[in-house]
Amino acid sequence: MKLNLLSKNFQNKLSTTISVIGLGYVGLPLAISAAQSGYEVYGIDVDRVKVELIKSGKSPIEDISDLEIQNTISGKLQVVSDFSPVEGSSIVIVCVPTPLNIERKPDLSLIDAAVKSFAKHLTKSTLVILESTVQPGTTRDYLVSLISKYSALTPSDFNVAYSPERIDPANKEWNLKNTPKIVAGLNPIATKQARDFYSKFVDNIVECESPEVAELAKLLENTFRYVNISFINELSIFCRSFGVDINQVVAAASTKPYGFMPFYPSIGVGGHCIPVDPLYLSDKARTMGVQTKFIDLADEINTQMPNFFVKVASQRIGGLRGKKVLVIGVSYKPNIADVRESPVEALISELKQKGAQVLWHDDLVKEWNGKKSVALSNQYDLAIIATPHDYLDLTKLGDVPILNTRGSI
Ligand SMILES: NC(=O)c1ccc[n+]([C@@H]2O[C@H](COP(=O)([O-])OP(=O)(O)OC[C@H]3O[C@@H](n4cnc5c(N)ncnc54)[C@H](O)[C@@H]3O)[C@@H](O)[C@H]2O)c1
């Protein structure tokens, strides 16, 4: 009876207007897809520079073209910095970052800030969907109490669901539309509302029994990658000593048609998700007195990878002091400009500590930590390929010795 009433109230709202909070790698594609599917979308971001950039028809991310932005902002997407459009929205989707703090512990302060900003505009029967990656229990406990704290509403006045984003920047095959989307509401109506919303622009919606299952599914996906990439990196260290190319080993193992999934060597895992999300899980486990040894070990191996390559570099050119080293590719993965949690930062800093003069080249990133990308040339004692973007023309290095962190020996 109570559920039916809530459902009826919800339908009475202007159900075609929604607000997306946070216009980054997750929120912007979502806002555009929702707008293209017919929703009136308000994209809300506190970064005024980004808002102005989008309004001027320029895309801040690689996966969205300027043309796509221009077509959408001249139609159903409005990009703003103030939160008042939440008042007329039937759905509010939260897509703000969930990083680690200085102690490498979960930092939910941006969710807090976002909720604080929009909750006062929230009206009865609105569905709030959290997309940011969080610890299990966050939607039910933390989010609901935050909304209650900052709004004039009680928990029975609004609906809440969790739907983790699975976007993989620069992935040409899998996108928001064709990647199955997990949804889980705090009650069946919230789940249905979330399903109805996403099914307008996502092919396959997967309902979970509870937000906790959905929250943990997201952490499992990313922890699975973290553990396996770290394992391959550990194996790649062995292969270098043994004199075998790890990529040939992975290629050979990949011919097994079942029970094996390839992971590839690198200078370490970066980005806002894979090296961060597993620590959300291990932190939660620690508070419950449960061990997560795989995650701890993966984290240890991952953070040691830049140091390993500094040692290889030093051996390769007989010490680093006074040597001129070019680091190629500084983003955390090929063909994108995202430098968050990039292991290349640790590589450069350790090379410098060993006395090398370090410059970097990355035409996608262009400017980073106050320094500019330099041209590829033959003026170096060593070039280290950290992140191999497709556009790179290594012939410009001439005879410079190359250390490839992606696995050649
Ligand atoms: N990047 C990915 O590939 C990816 C994939 C899946 C899930 N996620 C998760 O999605 C969430 C968002 O990640 P992202 O990569 O889109 O981050 P992002 O940094 O690209 O974008 C977040 C946006 O939120 C804005 N923002 C910050 N605080 C705000 C506030 N208080 N109010 C309004 N806007 C605010 C920022 O200005 C920024 O534009 C994270 O929890 C992340 O773990 C990311």
mmCIF file of N, CA, C and O in Angstrom, residues 205-258:
data_model
loop_
_atom_site.group_PDB
_atom_site.id
_atom_site.type_symbol
_atom_site.label_atom_id
_atom_site.label_comp_id
_atom_site.label_asym_id
_atom_site.label_seq_id
_atom_site.Cartn_x
_atom_site.Cartn_y
_atom_site.Cartn_z
ATOM 1 N N ILE A 205 19.609 -4.219 -18.763
ATOM 2 C CA ILE A 205 19.621 -3.795 -17.355
ATOM 3 C C ILE A 205 19.603 -5.046 -16.476
ATOM 4 O O ILE A 205 18.800 -5.956 -16.698
ATOM 5 N N VAL A 206 20.479 -5.068 -15.493
ATOM 6 C CA VAL A 206 20.580 -6.221 -14.590
ATOM 7 C C VAL A 206 20.193 -5.763 -13.183
ATOM 8 O O VAL A 206 20.862 -4.910 -12.604
ATOM 9 N N GLU A 207 19.113 -6.333 -12.669
ATOM 10 C CA GLU A 207 18.688 -5.947 -11.313
ATOM 11 C C GLU A 207 19.417 -6.785 -10.275
ATOM 12 O O GLU A 207 19.535 -8.003 -10.424
ATOM 13 N N CYS A 208 19.888 -6.142 -9.220
ATOM 14 C CA CYS A 208 20.470 -6.873 -8.082
ATOM 15 C C CYS A 208 19.490 -6.803 -6.916
ATOM 16 O O CYS A 208 18.675 -5.884 -6.829
ATOM 17 N N GLU A 209 19.657 -7.759 -6.017
ATOM 18 C CA GLU A 209 18.691 -7.845 -4.925
ATOM 19 C C GLU A 209 18.795 -6.650 -3.970
ATOM 20 O O GLU A 209 17.812 -6.240 -3.385
ATOM 21 N N SER A 210 19.999 -6.113 -3.825
ATOM 22 C CA SER A 210 20.171 -4.993 -2.888
ATOM 23 C C SER A 210 21.298 -4.092 -3.390
ATOM 24 O O SER A 210 22.171 -4.530 -4.151
ATOM 25 N N PRO A 211 21.325 -2.845 -2.923
ATOM 26 C CA PRO A 211 22.452 -1.967 -3.282
ATOM 27 C C PRO A 211 23.785 -2.558 -2.843
ATOM 28 O O PRO A 211 24.803 -2.348 -3.513
ATOM 29 N N GLU A 212 23.778 -3.304 -1.742
ATOM 30 C CA GLU A 212 25.040 -3.868 -1.253
ATOM 31 C C GLU A 212 25.618 -4.857 -2.278
ATOM 32 O O GLU A 212 26.835 -4.900 -2.494
ATOM 33 N N VAL A 213 24.723 -5.649 -2.911
ATOM 34 C CA VAL A 213 25.205 -6.582 -3.946
ATOM 35 C C VAL A 213 25.808 -5.786 -5.107
ATOM 36 O O VAL A 213 26.889 -6.103 -5.617
ATOM 37 N N ALA A 214 25.121 -4.726 -5.504
ATOM 38 C CA ALA A 214 25.614 -3.907 -6.635
ATOM 39 C C ALA A 214 26.922 -3.202 -6.277
ATOM 40 O O ALA A 214 27.851 -3.136 -7.094
ATOM 41 N N GLU A 215 26.996 -2.677 -5.068
ATOM 42 C CA GLU A 215 28.229 -1.989 -4.641
ATOM 43 C C GLU A 215 29.406 -2.968 -4.637
ATOM 44 O O GLU A 215 30.509 -2.649 -5.117
ATOM 45 N N LEU A 216 29.141 -4.166 -4.127
ATOM 46 C CA LEU A 216 30.221 -5.162 -4.068
ATOM 47 C C LEU A 216 30.577 -5.708 -5.448
ATOM 48 O O LEU A 216 31.739 -6.031 -5.715
ATOM 49 N N ALA A 217 29.577 -5.787 -6.336
ATOM 50 C CA ALA A 217 29.859 -6.275 -7.699
ATOM 51 C C ALA A 217 30.859 -5.350 -8.380
ATOM 52 O O ALA A 217 31.808 -5.796 -9.031
ATOM 53 N N LYS A 218 30.652 -4.041 -8.205
ATOM 54 C CA LYS A 218 31.583 -3.072 -8.812
ATOM 55 C C LYS A 218 32.982 -3.230 -8.218
ATOM 56 O O LYS A 218 33.991 -3.225 -8.935
ATOM 57 N N LEU A 219 33.040 -3.401 -6.912
ATOM 58 C CA LEU A 219 34.360 -3.551 -6.271
ATOM 59 C C LEU A 219 35.012 -4.865 -6.694
ATOM 60 O O LEU A 219 36.234 -4.934 -6.880
ATOM 61 N N LEU A 220 34.202 -5.913 -6.858
ATOM 62 C CA LEU A 220 34.747 -7.197 -7.330
ATOM 63 C C LEU A 220 35.346 -7.031 -8.731
ATOM 64 O O LEU A 220 36.462 -7.485 -9.001
ATOM 65 N N GLU A 221 34.618 -6.374 -9.629
ATOM 66 C CA GLU A 221 35.107 -6.213 -11.013
ATOM 67 C C GLU A 221 36.477 -5.535 -11.027
ATOM 68 O O GLU A 221 37.400 -5.984 -11.714
ATOM 69 N N ASN A 222 36.589 -4.452 -10.284
ATOM 70 C CA ASN A 222 37.844 -3.705 -10.348
ATOM 71 C C ASN A 222 38.960 -4.350 -9.537
ATOM 72 O O ASN A 222 40.135 -4.253 -9.901
ATOM 73 N N THR A 223 38.583 -5.036 -8.451
ATOM 74 C CA THR A 223 39.603 -5.741 -7.674
ATOM 75 C C THR A 223 40.142 -6.927 -8.474
ATOM 76 O O THR A 223 41.348 -7.233 -8.439
ATOM 77 N N PHE A 224 39.261 -7.582 -9.216
ATOM 78 C CA PHE A 224 39.663 -8.681 -10.097
ATOM 79 C C PHE A 224 40.752 -8.206 -11.064
ATOM 80 O O PHE A 224 41.777 -8.864 -11.262
ATOM 81 N N ARG A 225 40.548 -7.026 -11.628
ATOM 82 C CA ARG A 225 41.563 -6.497 -12.553
ATOM 83 C C ARG A 225 42.847 -6.131 -11.811
ATOM 84 O O ARG A 225 43.951 -6.394 -12.283
ATOM 85 N N TYR A 226 42.693 -5.534 -10.659
ATOM 86 C CA TYR A 226 43.871 -5.079 -9.897
ATOM 87 C C TYR A 226 44.762 -6.267 -9.527
ATOM 88 O O TYR A 226 45.981 -6.239 -9.720
ATOM 89 N N VAL A 227 44.123 -7.313 -9.017
ATOM 90 C CA VAL A 227 44.874 -8.494 -8.584
ATOM 91 C C VAL A 227 45.554 -9.152 -9.788
ATOM 92 O O VAL A 227 46.738 -9.504 -9.741
ATOM 93 N N ASN A 228 44.815 -9.291 -10.875
ATOM 94 C CA ASN A 228 45.376 -9.995 -12.038
ATOM 95 C C ASN A 228 46.453 -9.191 -12.762
ATOM 96 O O ASN A 228 47.446 -9.760 -13.224
ATOM 97 N N ILE A 229 46.251 -7.877 -12.867
ATOM 98 C CA ILE A 229 47.290 -7.062 -13.525
ATOM 99 C C ILE A 229 48.553 -7.090 -12.666
ATOM 100 O O ILE A 229 49.677 -7.206 -13.177
ATOM 101 N N SER A 230 48.369 -6.994 -11.355
ATOM 102 C CA SER A 230 49.537 -7.029 -10.473
ATOM 103 C C SER A 230 50.235 -8.384 -10.569
ATOM 104 O O SER A 230 51.477 -8.464 -10.539
ATOM 105 N N PHE A 231 49.463 -9.450 -10.698
ATOM 106 C CA PHE A 231 50.052 -10.787 -10.850
ATOM 107 C C PHE A 231 50.878 -10.865 -12.145
ATOM 108 O O PHE A 231 52.008 -11.369 -12.157
ATOM 109 N N ILE A 232 50.324 -10.337 -13.241
ATOM 110 C CA ILE A 232 51.067 -10.367 -14.509
ATOM 111 C C ILE A 232 52.323 -9.504 -14.395
ATOM 112 O O ILE A 232 53.384 -9.862 -14.929
ATOM 113 N N ASN A 233 52.219 -8.388 -13.685
ATOM 114 C CA ASN A 233 53.414 -7.549 -13.517
ATOM 115 C C ASN A 233 54.483 -8.271 -12.707
ATOM 116 O O ASN A 233 55.682 -8.160 -12.998
ATOM 117 N N GLU A 234 54.056 -9.022 -11.704
ATOM 118 C CA GLU A 234 55.025 -9.800 -10.934
ATOM 119 C C GLU A 234 55.677 -10.858 -11.841
ATOM 120 O O GLU A 234 56.895 -11.054 -11.835
ATOM 121 N N LEU A 235 54.822 -11.509 -12.650
ATOM 122 C CA LEU A 235 55.358 -12.525 -13.565
ATOM 123 C C LEU A 235 56.287 -11.886 -14.607
ATOM 124 O O LEU A 235 57.289 -12.483 -15.025
ATOM 125 N N SER A 236 55.966 -10.650 -15.000
ATOM 126 C CA SER A 236 56.805 -9.980 -16.013
ATOM 127 C C SER A 236 58.198 -9.677 -15.443
ATOM 128 O O SER A 236 59.186 -9.681 -16.179
ATOM 129 N N ILE A 237 58.267 -9.425 -14.141
ATOM 130 C CA ILE A 237 59.583 -9.185 -13.512
ATOM 131 C C ILE A 237 60.409 -10.470 -13.599
ATOM 132 O O ILE A 237 61.592 -10.462 -13.965
ATOM 133 N N PHE A 238 59.748 -11.583 -13.302
ATOM 134 C CA PHE A 238 60.431 -12.874 -13.425
ATOM 135 C C PHE A 238 60.880 -13.104 -14.870
ATOM 136 O O PHE A 238 62.014 -13.512 -15.133
ATOM 137 N N CYS A 239 59.960 -12.848 -15.830
ATOM 138 C CA CYS A 239 60.275 -13.112 -17.239
ATOM 139 C C CYS A 239 61.467 -12.275 -17.719
ATOM 140 O O CYS A 239 62.286 -12.759 -18.511
ATOM 141 N N ARG A 240 61.566 -11.024 -17.259
ATOM 142 C CA ARG A 240 62.714 -10.193 -17.648
ATOM 143 C C ARG A 240 64.012 -10.835 -17.169
ATOM 144 O O ARG A 240 64.991 -10.900 -17.901
ATOM 145 N N SER A 241 64.009 -11.313 -15.908
ATOM 146 C CA SER A 241 65.219 -11.956 -15.377
ATOM 147 C C SER A 241 65.529 -13.232 -16.139
ATOM 148 O O SER A 241 66.685 -13.564 -16.384
ATOM 149 N N PHE A 242 64.461 -13.929 -16.522
ATOM 150 C CA PHE A 242 64.620 -15.232 -17.164
ATOM 151 C C PHE A 242 64.937 -15.103 -18.655
ATOM 152 O O PHE A 242 65.376 -16.054 -19.301
ATOM 153 N N GLY A 243 64.667 -13.908 -19.200
ATOM 154 C CA GLY A 243 64.986 -13.682 -20.612
ATOM 155 C C GLY A 243 63.904 -14.129 -21.582
ATOM 156 O O GLY A 243 64.183 -14.505 -22.720
ATOM 157 N N VAL A 244 62.648 -14.090 -21.116
ATOM 158 C CA VAL A 244 61.521 -14.453 -21.997
ATOM 159 C C VAL A 244 60.565 -13.274 -22.046
ATOM 160 O O VAL A 244 60.344 -12.602 -21.030
ATOM 161 N N ASP A 245 59.986 -13.016 -23.231
ATOM 162 C CA ASP A 245 59.045 -11.903 -23.356
ATOM 163 C C ASP A 245 57.694 -12.324 -22.788
ATOM 164 O O ASP A 245 57.045 -13.228 -23.311
ATOM 165 N N ILE A 246 57.263 -11.638 -21.745
ATOM 166 C CA ILE A 246 55.979 -11.960 -21.091
ATOM 167 C C ILE A 246 54.817 -11.933 -22.088
ATOM 168 O O ILE A 246 53.880 -12.728 -21.992
ATOM 169 N N ASN A 247 54.886 -11.035 -23.079
ATOM 170 C CA ASN A 247 53.759 -10.945 -24.029
ATOM 171 C C ASN A 247 53.608 -12.221 -24.846
ATOM 172 O O ASN A 247 52.495 -12.617 -25.192
ATOM 173 N N GLN A 248 54.746 -12.856 -25.142
ATOM 174 C CA GLN A 248 54.659 -14.131 -25.871
ATOM 175 C C GLN A 248 54.043 -15.206 -24.977
ATOM 176 O O GLN A 248 53.303 -16.067 -25.441
ATOM 177 N N VAL A 249 54.357 -15.131 -23.688
ATOM 178 C CA VAL A 249 53.800 -16.104 -22.741
ATOM 179 C C VAL A 249 52.280 -15.922 -22.635
ATOM 180 O O VAL A 249 51.511 -16.883 -22.708
ATOM 181 N N VAL A 250 51.867 -14.658 -22.507
ATOM 182 C CA VAL A 250 50.430 -14.372 -22.387
ATOM 183 C C VAL A 250 49.709 -14.784 -23.682
ATOM 184 O O VAL A 250 48.626 -15.387 -23.637
ATOM 185 N N ALA A 251 50.339 -14.490 -24.832
ATOM 186 C CA ALA A 251 49.715 -14.862 -26.116
ATOM 187 C C ALA A 251 49.559 -16.367 -26.212
ATOM 188 O O ALA A 251 48.513 -16.875 -26.651
ATOM 189 N N ALA A 252 50.574 -17.106 -25.776
ATOM 190 C CA ALA A 252 50.497 -18.566 -25.854
ATOM 191 C C ALA A 252 49.412 -19.092 -24.912
ATOM 192 O O ALA A 252 48.585 -19.932 -25.300
ATOM 193 N N ALA A 253 49.381 -18.570 -23.686
ATOM 194 C CA ALA A 253 48.366 -19.024 -22.715
ATOM 195 C C ALA A 253 46.957 -18.667 -23.198
ATOM 196 O O ALA A 253 45.985 -19.386 -22.922
ATOM 197 N N SER A 254 46.849 -17.562 -23.933
ATOM 198 C CA SER A 254 45.529 -17.101 -24.388
ATOM 199 C C SER A 254 44.910 -18.004 -25.446
ATOM 200 O O SER A 254 43.730 -17.855 -25.774
ATOM 201 N N THR A 255 45.710 -18.930 -25.995
ATOM 202 C CA THR A 255 45.122 -19.847 -26.979
ATOM 203 C C THR A 255 44.238 -20.884 -26.295
ATOM 204 O O THR A 255 43.493 -21.604 -26.957
ATOM 205 N N LYS A 256 44.320 -20.985 -24.964
ATOM 206 C CA LYS A 256 43.416 -21.893 -24.253
ATOM 207 C C LYS A 256 41.998 -21.331 -24.351
ATOM 208 O O LYS A 256 41.762 -20.187 -23.961
ATOM 209 N N PRO A 257 41.069 -22.120 -24.891
ATOM 210 C CA PRO A 257 39.756 -21.537 -25.161
ATOM 211 C C PRO A 257 38.876 -21.359 -23.925
ATOM 212 O O PRO A 257 37.795 -20.784 -24.020
ATOM 213 N N TYR A 258 39.278 -21.835 -22.789
ATOM 214 C CA TYR A 258 38.445 -21.676 -21.589
ATOM 215 C C TYR A 258 39.362 -21.495 -20.372
ATOM 216 O O TYR A 258 40.529 -21.885 -20.380
#
